[in-house]
Short mmCIF file of the N, C-alpha and C atoms (twelve columns), coordinates in Angstrom:
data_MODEL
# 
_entry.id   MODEL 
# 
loop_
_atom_site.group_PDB 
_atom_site.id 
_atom_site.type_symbol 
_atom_site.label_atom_id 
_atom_site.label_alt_id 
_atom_site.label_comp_id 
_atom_site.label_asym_id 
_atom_site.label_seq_id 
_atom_site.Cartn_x 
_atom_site.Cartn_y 
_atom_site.Cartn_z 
_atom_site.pdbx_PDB_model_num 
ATOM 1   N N  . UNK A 1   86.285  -55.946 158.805 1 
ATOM 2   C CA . UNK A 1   87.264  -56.988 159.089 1 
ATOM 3   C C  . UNK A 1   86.974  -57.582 160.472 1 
ATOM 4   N N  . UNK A 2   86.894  -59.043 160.214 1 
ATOM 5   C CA . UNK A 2   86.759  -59.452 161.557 1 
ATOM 6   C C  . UNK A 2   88.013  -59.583 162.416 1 
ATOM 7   N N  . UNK A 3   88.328  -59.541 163.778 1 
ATOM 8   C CA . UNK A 3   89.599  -59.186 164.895 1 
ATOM 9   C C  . UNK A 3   89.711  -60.821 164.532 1 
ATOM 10  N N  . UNK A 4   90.612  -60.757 164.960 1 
ATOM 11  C CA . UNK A 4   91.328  -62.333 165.401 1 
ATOM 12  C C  . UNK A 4   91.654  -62.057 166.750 1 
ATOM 13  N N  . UNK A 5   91.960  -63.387 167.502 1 
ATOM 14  C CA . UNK A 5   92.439  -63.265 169.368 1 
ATOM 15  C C  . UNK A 5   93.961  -62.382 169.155 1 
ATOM 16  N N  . UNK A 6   94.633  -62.888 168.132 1 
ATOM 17  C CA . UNK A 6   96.089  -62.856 168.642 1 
ATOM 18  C C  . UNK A 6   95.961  -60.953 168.244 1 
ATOM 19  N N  . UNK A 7   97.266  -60.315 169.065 1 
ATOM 20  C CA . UNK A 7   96.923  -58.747 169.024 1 
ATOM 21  C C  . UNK A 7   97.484  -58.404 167.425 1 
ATOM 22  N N  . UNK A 8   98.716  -59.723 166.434 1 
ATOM 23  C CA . UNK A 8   99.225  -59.355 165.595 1 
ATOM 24  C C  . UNK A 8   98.017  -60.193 164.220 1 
ATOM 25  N N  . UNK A 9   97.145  -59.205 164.212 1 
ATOM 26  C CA . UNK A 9   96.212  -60.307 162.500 1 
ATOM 27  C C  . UNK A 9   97.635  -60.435 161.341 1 
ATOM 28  N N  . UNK A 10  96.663  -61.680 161.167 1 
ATOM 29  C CA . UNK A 10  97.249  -62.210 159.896 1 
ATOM 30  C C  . UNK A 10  97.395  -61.877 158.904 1 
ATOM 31  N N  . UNK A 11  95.539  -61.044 158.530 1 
ATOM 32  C CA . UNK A 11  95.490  -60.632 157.579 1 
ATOM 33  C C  . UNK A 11  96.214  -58.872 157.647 1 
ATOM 34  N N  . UNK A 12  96.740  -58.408 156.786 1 
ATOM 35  C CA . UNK A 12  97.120  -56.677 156.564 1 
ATOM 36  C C  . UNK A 12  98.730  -57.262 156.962 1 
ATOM 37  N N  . UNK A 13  99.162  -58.131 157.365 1 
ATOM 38  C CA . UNK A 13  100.574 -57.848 156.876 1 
ATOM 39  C C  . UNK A 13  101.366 -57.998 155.636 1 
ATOM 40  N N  . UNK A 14  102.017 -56.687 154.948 1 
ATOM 41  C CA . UNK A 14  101.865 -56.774 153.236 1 
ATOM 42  C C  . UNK A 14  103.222 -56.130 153.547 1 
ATOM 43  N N  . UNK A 15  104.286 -55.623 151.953 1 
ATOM 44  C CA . UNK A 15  104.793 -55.094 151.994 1 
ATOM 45  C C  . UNK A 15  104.006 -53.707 151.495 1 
ATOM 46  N N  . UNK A 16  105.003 -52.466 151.281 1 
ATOM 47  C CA . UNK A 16  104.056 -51.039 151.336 1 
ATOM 48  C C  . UNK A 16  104.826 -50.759 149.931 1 
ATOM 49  N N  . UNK A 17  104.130 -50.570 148.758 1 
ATOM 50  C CA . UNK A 17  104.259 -49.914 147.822 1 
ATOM 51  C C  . UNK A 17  104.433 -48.193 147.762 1 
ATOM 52  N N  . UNK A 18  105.271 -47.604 147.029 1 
ATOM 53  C CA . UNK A 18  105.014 -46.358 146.647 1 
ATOM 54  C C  . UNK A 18  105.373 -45.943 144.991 1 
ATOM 55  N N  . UNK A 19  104.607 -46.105 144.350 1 
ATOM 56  C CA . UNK A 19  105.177 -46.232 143.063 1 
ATOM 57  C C  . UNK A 19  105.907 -47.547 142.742 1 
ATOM 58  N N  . UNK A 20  107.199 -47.157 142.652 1 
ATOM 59  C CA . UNK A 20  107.390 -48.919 141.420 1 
ATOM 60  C C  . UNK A 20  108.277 -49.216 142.983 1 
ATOM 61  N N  . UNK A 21  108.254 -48.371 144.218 1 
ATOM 62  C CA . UNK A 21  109.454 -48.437 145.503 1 
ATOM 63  C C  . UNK A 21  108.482 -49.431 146.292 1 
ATOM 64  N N  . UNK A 22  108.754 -50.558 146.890 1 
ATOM 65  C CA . UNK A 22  108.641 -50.806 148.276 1 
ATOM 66  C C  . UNK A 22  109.386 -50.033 149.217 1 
ATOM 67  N N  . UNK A 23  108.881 -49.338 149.767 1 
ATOM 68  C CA . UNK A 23  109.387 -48.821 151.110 1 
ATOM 69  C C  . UNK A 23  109.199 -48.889 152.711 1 
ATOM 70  N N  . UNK A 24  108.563 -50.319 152.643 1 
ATOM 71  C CA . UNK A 24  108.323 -50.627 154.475 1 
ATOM 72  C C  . UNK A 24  107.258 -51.590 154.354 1 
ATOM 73  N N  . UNK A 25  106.903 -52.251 155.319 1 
ATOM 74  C CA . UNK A 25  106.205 -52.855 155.792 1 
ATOM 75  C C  . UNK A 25  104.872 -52.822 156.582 1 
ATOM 76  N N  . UNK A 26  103.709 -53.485 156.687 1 
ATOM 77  C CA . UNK A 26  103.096 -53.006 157.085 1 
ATOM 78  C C  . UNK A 26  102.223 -54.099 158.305 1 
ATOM 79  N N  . UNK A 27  101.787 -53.848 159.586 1 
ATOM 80  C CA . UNK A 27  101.133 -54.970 160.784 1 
ATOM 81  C C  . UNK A 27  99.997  -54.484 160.859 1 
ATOM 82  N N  . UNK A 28  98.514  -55.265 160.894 1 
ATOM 83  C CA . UNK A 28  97.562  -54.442 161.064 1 
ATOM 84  C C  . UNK A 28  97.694  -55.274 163.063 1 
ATOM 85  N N  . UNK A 29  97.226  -54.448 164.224 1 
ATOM 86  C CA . UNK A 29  97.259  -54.853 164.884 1 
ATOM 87  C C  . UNK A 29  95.541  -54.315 165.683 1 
ATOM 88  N N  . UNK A 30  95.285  -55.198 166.831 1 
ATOM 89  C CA . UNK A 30  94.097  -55.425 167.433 1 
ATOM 90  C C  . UNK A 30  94.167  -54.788 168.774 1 
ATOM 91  N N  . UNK A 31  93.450  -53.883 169.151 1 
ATOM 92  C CA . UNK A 31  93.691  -53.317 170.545 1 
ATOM 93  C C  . UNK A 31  93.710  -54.171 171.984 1 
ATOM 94  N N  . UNK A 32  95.214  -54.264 172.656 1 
ATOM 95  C CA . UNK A 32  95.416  -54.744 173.625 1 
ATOM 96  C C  . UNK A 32  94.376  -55.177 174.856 1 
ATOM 97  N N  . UNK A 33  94.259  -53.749 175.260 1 
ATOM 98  C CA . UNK A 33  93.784  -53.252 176.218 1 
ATOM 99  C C  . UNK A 33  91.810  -54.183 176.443 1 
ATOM 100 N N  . UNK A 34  91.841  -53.709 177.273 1 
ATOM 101 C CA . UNK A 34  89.793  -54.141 177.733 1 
ATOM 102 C C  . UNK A 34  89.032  -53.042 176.609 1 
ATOM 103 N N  . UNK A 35  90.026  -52.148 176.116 1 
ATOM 104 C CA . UNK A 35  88.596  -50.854 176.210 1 
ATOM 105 C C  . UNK A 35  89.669  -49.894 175.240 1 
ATOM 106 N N  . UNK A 36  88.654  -49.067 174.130 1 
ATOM 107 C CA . UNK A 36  89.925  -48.238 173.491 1 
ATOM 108 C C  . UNK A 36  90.689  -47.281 174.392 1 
ATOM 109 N N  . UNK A 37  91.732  -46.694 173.903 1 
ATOM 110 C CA . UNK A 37  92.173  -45.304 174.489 1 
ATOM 111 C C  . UNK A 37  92.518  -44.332 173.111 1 
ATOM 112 N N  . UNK A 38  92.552  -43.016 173.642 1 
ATOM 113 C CA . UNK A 38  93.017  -41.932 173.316 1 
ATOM 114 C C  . UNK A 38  94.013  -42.037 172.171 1 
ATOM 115 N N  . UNK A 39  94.536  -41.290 171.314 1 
ATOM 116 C CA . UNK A 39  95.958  -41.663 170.956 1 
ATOM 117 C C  . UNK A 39  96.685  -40.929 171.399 1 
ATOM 118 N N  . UNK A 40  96.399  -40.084 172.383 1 
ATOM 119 C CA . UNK A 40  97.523  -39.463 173.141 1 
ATOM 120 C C  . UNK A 40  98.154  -40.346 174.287 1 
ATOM 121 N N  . UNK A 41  97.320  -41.967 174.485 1 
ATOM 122 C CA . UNK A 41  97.640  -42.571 175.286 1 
ATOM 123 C C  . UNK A 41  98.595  -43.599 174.757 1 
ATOM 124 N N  . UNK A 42  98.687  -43.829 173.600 1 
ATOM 125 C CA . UNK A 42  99.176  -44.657 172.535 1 
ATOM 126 C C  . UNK A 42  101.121 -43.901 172.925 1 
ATOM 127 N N  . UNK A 43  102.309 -44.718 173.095 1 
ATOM 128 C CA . UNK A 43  103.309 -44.525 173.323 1 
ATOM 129 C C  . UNK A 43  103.796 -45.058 172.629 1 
ATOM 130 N N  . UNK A 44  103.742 -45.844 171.243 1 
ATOM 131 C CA . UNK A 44  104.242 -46.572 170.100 1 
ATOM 132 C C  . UNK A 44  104.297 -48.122 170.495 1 
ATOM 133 N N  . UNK A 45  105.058 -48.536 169.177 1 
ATOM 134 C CA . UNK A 45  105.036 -49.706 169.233 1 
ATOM 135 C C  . UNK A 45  106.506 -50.210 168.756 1 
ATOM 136 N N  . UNK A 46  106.930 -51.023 169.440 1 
ATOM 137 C CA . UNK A 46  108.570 -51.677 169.206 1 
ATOM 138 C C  . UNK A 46  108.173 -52.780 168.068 1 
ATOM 139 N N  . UNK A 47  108.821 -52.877 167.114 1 
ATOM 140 C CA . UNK A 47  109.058 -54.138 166.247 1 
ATOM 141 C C  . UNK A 47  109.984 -54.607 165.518 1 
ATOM 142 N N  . UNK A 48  109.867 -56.583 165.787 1 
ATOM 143 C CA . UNK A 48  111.050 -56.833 165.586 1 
ATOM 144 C C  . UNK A 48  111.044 -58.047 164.748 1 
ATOM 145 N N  . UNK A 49  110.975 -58.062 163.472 1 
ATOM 146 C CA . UNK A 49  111.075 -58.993 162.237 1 
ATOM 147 C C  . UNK A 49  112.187 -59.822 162.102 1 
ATOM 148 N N  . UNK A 50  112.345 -61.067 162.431 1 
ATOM 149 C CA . UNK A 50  113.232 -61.875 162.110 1 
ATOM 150 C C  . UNK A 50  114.992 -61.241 162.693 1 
ATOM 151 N N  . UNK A 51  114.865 -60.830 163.876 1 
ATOM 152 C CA . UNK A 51  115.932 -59.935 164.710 1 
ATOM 153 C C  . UNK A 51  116.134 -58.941 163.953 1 
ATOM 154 N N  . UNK A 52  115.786 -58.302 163.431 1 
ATOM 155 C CA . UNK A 52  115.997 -57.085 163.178 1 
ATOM 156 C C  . UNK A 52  114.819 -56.510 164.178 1 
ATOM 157 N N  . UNK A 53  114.983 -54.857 164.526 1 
ATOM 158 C CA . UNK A 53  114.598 -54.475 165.428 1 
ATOM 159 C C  . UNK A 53  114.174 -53.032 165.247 1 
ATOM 160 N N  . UNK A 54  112.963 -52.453 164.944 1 
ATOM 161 C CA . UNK A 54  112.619 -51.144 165.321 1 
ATOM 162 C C  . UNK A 54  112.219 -50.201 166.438 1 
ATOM 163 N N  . UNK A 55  112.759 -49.638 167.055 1 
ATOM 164 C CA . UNK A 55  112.165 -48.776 168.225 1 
ATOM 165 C C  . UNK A 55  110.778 -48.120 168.251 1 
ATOM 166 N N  . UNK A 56  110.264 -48.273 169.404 1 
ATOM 167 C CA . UNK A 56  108.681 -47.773 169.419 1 
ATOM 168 C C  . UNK A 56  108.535 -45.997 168.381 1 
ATOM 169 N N  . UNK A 57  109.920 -45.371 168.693 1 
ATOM 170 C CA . UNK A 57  109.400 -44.044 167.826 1 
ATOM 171 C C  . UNK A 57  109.030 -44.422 166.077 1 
ATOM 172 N N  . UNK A 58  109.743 -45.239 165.484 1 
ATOM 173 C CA . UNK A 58  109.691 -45.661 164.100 1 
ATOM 174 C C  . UNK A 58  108.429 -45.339 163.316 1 
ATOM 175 N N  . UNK A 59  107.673 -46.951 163.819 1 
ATOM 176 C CA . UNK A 59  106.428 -46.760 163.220 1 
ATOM 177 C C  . UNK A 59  105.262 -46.044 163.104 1 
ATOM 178 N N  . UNK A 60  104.429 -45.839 161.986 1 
ATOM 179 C CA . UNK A 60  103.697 -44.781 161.720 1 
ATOM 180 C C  . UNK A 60  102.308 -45.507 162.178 1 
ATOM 181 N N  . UNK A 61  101.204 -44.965 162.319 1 
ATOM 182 C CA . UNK A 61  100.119 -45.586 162.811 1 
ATOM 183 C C  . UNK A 61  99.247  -44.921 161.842 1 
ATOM 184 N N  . UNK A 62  98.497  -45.691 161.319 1 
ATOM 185 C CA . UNK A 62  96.606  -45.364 161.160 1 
ATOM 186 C C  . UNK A 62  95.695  -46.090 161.508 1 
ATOM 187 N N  . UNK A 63  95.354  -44.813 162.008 1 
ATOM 188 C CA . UNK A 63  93.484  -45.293 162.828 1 
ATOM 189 C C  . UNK A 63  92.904  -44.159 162.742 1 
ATOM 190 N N  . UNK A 64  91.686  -44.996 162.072 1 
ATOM 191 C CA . UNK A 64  90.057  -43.986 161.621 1 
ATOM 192 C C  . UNK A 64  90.684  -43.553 160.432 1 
ATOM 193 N N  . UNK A 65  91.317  -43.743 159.195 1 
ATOM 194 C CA . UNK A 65  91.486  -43.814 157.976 1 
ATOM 195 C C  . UNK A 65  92.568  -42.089 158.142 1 
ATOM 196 N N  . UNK A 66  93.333  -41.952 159.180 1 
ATOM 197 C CA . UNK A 66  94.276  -40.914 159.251 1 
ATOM 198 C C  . UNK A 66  95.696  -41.425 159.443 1 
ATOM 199 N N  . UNK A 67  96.771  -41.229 159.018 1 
ATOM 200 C CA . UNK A 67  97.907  -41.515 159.410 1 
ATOM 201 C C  . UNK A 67  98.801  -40.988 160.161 1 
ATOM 202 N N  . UNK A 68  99.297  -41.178 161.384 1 
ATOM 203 C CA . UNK A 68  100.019 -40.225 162.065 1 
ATOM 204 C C  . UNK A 68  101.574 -41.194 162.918 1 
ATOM 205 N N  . UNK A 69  102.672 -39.986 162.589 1 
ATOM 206 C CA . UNK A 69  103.861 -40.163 163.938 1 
ATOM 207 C C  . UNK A 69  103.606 -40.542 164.990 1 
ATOM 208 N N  . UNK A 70  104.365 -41.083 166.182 1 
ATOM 209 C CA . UNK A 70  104.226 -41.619 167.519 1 
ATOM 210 C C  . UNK A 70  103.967 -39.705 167.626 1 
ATOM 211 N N  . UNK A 71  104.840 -38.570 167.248 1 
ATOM 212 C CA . UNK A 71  104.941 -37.762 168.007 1 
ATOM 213 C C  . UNK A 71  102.973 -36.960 167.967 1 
ATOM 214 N N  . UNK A 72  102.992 -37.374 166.578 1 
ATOM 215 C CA . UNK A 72  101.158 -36.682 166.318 1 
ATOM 216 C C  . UNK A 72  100.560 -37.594 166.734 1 
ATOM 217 N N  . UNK A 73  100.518 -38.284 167.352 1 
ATOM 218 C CA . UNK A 73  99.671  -39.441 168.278 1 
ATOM 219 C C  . UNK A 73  99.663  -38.377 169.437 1 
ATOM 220 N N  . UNK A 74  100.639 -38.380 170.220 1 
ATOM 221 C CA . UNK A 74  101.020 -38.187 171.596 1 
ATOM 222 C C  . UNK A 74  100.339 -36.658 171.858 1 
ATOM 223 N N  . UNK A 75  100.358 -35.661 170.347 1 
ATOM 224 C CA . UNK A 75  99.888  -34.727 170.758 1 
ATOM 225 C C  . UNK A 75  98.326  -34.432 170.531 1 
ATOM 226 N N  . UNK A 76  97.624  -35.486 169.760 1 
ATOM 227 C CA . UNK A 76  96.708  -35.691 169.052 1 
ATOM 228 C C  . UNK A 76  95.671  -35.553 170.086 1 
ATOM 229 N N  . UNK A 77  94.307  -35.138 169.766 1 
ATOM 230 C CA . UNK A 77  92.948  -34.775 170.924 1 
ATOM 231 C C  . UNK A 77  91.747  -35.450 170.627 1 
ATOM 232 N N  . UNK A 78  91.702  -35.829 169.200 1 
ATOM 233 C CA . UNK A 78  90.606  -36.067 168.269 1 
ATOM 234 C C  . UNK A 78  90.738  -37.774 167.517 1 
ATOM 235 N N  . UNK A 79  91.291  -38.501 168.375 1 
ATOM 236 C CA . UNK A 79  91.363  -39.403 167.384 1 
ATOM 237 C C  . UNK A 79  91.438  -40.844 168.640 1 
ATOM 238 N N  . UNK A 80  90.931  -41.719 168.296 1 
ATOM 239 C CA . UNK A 80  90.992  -42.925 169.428 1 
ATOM 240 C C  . UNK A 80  90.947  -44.454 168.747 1 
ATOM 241 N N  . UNK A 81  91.923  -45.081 169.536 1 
ATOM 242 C CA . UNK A 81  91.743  -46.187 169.165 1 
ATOM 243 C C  . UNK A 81  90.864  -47.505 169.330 1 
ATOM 244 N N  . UNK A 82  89.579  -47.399 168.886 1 
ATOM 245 C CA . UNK A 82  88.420  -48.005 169.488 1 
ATOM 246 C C  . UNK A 82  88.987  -49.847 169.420 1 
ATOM 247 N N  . UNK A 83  87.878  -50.647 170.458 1 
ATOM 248 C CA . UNK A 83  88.809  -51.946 170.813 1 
ATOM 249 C C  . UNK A 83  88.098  -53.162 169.679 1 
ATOM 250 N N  . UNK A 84  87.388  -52.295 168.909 1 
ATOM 251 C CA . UNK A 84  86.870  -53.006 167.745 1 
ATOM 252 C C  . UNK A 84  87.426  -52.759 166.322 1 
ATOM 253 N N  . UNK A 85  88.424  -51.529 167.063 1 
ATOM 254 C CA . UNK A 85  89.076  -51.182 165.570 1 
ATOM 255 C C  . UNK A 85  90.609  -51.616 165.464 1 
ATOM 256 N N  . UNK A 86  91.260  -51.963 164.238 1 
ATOM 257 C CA . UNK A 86  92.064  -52.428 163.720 1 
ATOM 258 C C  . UNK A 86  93.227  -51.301 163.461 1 
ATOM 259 N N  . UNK A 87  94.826  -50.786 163.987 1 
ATOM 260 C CA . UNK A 87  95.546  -50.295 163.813 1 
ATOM 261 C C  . UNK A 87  96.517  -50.990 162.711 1 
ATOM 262 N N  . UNK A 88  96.971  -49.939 162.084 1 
ATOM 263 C CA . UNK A 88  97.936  -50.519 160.823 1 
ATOM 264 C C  . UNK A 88  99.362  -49.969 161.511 1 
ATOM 265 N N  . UNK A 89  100.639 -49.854 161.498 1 
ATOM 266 C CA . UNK A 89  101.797 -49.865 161.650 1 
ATOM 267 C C  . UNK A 89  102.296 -49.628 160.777 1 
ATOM 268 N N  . UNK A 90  102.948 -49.044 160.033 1 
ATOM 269 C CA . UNK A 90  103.839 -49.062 159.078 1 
ATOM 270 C C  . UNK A 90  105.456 -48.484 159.080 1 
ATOM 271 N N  . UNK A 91  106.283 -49.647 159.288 1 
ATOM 272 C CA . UNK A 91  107.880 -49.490 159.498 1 
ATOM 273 C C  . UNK A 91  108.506 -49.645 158.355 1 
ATOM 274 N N  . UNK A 92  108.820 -48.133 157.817 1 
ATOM 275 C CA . UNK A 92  109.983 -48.226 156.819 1 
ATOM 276 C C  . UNK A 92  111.273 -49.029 156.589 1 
ATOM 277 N N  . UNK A 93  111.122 -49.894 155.471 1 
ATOM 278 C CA . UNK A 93  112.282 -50.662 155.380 1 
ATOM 279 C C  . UNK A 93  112.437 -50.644 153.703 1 
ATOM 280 N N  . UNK A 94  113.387 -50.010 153.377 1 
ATOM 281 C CA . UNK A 94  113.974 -49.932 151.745 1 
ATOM 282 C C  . UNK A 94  113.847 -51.261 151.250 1 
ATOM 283 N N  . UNK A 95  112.501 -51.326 150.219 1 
ATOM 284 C CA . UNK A 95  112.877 -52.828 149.805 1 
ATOM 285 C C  . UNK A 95  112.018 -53.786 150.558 1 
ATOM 286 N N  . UNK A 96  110.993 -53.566 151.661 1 
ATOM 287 C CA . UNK A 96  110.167 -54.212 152.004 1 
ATOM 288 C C  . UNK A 96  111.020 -55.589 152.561 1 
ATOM 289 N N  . UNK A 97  110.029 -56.503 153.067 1 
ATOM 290 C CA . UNK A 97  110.664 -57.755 153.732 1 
ATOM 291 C C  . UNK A 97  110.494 -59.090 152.408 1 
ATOM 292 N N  . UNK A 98  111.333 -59.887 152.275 1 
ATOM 293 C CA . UNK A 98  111.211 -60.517 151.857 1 
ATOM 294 C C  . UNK A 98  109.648 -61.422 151.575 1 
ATOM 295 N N  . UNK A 99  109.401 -62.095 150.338 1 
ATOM 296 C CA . UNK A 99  107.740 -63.022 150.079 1 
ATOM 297 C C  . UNK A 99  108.472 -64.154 151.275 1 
ATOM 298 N N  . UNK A 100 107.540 -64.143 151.650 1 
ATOM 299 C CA . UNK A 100 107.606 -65.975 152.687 1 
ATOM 300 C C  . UNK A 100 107.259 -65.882 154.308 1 
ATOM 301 N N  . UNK A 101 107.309 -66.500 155.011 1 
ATOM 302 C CA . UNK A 101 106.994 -66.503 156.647 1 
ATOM 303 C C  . UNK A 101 107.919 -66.163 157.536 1 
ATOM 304 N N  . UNK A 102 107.510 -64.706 158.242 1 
ATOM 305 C CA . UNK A 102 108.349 -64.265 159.223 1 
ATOM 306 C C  . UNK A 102 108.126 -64.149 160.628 1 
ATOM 307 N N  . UNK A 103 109.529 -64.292 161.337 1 
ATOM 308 C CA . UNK A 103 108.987 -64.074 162.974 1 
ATOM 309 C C  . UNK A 103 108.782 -62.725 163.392 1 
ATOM 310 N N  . UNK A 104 107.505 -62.449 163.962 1 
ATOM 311 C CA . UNK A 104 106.885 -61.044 164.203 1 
ATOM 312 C C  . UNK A 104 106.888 -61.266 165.664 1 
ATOM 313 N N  . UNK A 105 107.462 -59.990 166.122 1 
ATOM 314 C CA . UNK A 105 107.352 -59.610 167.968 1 
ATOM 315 C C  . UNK A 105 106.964 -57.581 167.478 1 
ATOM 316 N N  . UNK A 106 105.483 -57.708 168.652 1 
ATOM 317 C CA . UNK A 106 105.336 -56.150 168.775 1 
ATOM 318 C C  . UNK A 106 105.555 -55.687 170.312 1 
ATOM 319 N N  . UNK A 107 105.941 -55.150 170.677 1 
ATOM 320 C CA . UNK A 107 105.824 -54.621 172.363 1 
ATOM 321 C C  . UNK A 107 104.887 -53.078 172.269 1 
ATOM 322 N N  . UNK A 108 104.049 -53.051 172.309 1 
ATOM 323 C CA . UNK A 108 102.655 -52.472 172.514 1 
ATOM 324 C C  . UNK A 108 102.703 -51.366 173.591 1 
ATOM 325 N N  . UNK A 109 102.693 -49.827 173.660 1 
ATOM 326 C CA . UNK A 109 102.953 -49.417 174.555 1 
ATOM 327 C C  . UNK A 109 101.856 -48.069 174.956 1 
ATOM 328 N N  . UNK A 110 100.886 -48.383 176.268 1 
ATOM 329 C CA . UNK A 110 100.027 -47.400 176.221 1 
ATOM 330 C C  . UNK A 110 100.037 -46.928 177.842 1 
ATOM 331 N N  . UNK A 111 99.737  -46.007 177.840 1 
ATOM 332 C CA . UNK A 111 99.130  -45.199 179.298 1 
ATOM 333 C C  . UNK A 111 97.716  -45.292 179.817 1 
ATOM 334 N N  . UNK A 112 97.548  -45.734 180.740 1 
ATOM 335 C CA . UNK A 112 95.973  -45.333 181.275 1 
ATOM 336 C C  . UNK A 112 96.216  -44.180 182.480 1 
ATOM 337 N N  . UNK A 113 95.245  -43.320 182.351 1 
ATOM 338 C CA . UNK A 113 95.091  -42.490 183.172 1 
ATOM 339 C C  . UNK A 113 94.673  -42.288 184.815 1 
ATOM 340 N N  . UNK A 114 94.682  -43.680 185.104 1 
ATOM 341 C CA . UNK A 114 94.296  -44.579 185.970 1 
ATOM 342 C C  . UNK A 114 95.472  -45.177 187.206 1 
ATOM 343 N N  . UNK A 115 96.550  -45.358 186.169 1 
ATOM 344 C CA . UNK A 115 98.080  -45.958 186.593 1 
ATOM 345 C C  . UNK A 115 98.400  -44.789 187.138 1 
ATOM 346 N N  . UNK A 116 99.335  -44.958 188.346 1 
ATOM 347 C CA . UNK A 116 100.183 -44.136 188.206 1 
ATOM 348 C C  . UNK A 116 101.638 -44.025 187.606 1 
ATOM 349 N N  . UNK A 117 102.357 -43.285 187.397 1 
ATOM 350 C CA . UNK A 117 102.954 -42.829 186.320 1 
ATOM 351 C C  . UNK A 117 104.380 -43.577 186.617 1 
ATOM 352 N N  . UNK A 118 104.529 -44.106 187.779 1 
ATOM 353 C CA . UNK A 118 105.604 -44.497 188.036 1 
ATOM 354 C C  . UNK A 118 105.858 -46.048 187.589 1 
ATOM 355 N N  . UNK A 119 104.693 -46.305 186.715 1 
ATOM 356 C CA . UNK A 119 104.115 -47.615 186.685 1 
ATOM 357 C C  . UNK A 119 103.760 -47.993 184.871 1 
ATOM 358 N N  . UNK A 120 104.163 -46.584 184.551 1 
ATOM 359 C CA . UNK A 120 103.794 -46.543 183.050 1 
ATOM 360 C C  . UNK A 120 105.014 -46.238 181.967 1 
ATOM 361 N N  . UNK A 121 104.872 -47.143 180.881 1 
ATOM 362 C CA . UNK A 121 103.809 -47.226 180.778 1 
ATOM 363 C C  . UNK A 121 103.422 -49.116 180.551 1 
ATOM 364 N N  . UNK A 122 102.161 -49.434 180.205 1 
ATOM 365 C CA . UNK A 122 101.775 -50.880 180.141 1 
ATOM 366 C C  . UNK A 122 102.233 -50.879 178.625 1 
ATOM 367 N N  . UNK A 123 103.184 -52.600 178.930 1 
ATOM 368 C CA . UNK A 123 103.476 -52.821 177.903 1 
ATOM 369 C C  . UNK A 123 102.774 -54.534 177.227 1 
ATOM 370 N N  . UNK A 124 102.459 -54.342 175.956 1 
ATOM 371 C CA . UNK A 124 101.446 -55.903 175.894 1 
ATOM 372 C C  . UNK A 124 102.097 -56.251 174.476 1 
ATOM 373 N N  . UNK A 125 103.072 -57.378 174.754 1 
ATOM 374 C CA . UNK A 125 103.359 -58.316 174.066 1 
ATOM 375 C C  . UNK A 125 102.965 -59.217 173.228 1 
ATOM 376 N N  . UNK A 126 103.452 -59.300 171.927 1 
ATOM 377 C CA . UNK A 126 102.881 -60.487 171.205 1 
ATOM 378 C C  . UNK A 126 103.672 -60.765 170.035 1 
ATOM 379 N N  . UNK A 127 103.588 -62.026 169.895 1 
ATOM 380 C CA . UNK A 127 104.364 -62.565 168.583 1 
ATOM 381 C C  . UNK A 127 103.925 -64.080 167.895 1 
ATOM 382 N N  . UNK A 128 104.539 -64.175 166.678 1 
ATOM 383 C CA . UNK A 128 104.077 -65.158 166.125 1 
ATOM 384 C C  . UNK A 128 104.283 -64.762 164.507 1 
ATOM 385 N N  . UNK A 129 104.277 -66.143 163.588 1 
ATOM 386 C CA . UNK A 129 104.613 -66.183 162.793 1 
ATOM 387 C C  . UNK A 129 103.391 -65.420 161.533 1 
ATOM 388 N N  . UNK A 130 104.143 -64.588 160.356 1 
ATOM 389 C CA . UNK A 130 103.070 -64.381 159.457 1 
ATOM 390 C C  . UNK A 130 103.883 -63.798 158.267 1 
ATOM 391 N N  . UNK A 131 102.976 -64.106 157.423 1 
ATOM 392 C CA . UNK A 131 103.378 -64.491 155.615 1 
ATOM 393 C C  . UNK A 131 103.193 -62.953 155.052 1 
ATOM 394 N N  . UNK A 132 104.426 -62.717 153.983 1 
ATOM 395 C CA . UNK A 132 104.360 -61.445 152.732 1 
ATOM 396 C C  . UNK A 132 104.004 -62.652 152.117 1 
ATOM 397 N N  . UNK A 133 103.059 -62.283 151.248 1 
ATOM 398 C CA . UNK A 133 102.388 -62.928 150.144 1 
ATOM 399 C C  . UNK A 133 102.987 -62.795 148.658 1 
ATOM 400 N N  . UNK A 134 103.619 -61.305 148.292 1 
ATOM 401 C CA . UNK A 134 104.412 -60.896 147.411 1 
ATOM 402 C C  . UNK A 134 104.669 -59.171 147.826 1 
# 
């Protein structure tokens, strides 16, 4: 998959099937940062669909074809989010989001080891409009 500039791609936002259930939604997103990090550096991600609003603990993440909690991120040793690779999100919502064009805001939240702590963590913003297809 090729990245797009903006941090929210266009393409991978779907609703999430489980059987005959939609149960959530899904953002593929593009790494913020200059350079990957860790996923222990990874502090979640806030999202907020058409004012409705999820807290950074919510969403689930995969990267490198594994799926994990903010909390198995944070404790995680083995797994990184490279700045060529593509993160998926997935925020449970009963029933998925409606087919048609929605307003998407993510607040992006990571640590560098670099910052000091009183300063962390960096948060990288982005929003803009994008389509459930069905």
């Amino acid at each position: 998959m090729v990245l797009e500039r903006e941090l929210i791609q266009s393409r991978g936002f779907r609703n999430v099937q489980e059987g005959a259930d939609t149960v959530g939604f899904e953002i593929a997103l593009r790494m913020p940062n200059y350079r990957g990090v860790w996923g222990s550096l990874i502090d979640g991600v806030a999202v907020t669909v058409d004012g409705q609003e999820w807290s950074r603990e919510v969403p689930r993440w995969t990267l490198q074809g594994r799926t994990f909690s903010i909390q198995e991120l944070r404790q995680s040793t083995d797994v990184r989010w490279q700045l060529d690779e593509v993160a998926t999100v997935m925020v449970p919502l009963a029933g998925g989001l409606a087919v048609g064009v929605h307003d998407v805001r993510v607040d992006i939240a990571l640590h560098a080891p670099y910052i000091p702590a009183e300063f962390q963590p960096s948060i990288f913003t982005s929003q803009r409009k994008v389509t459930v297809l069905a």
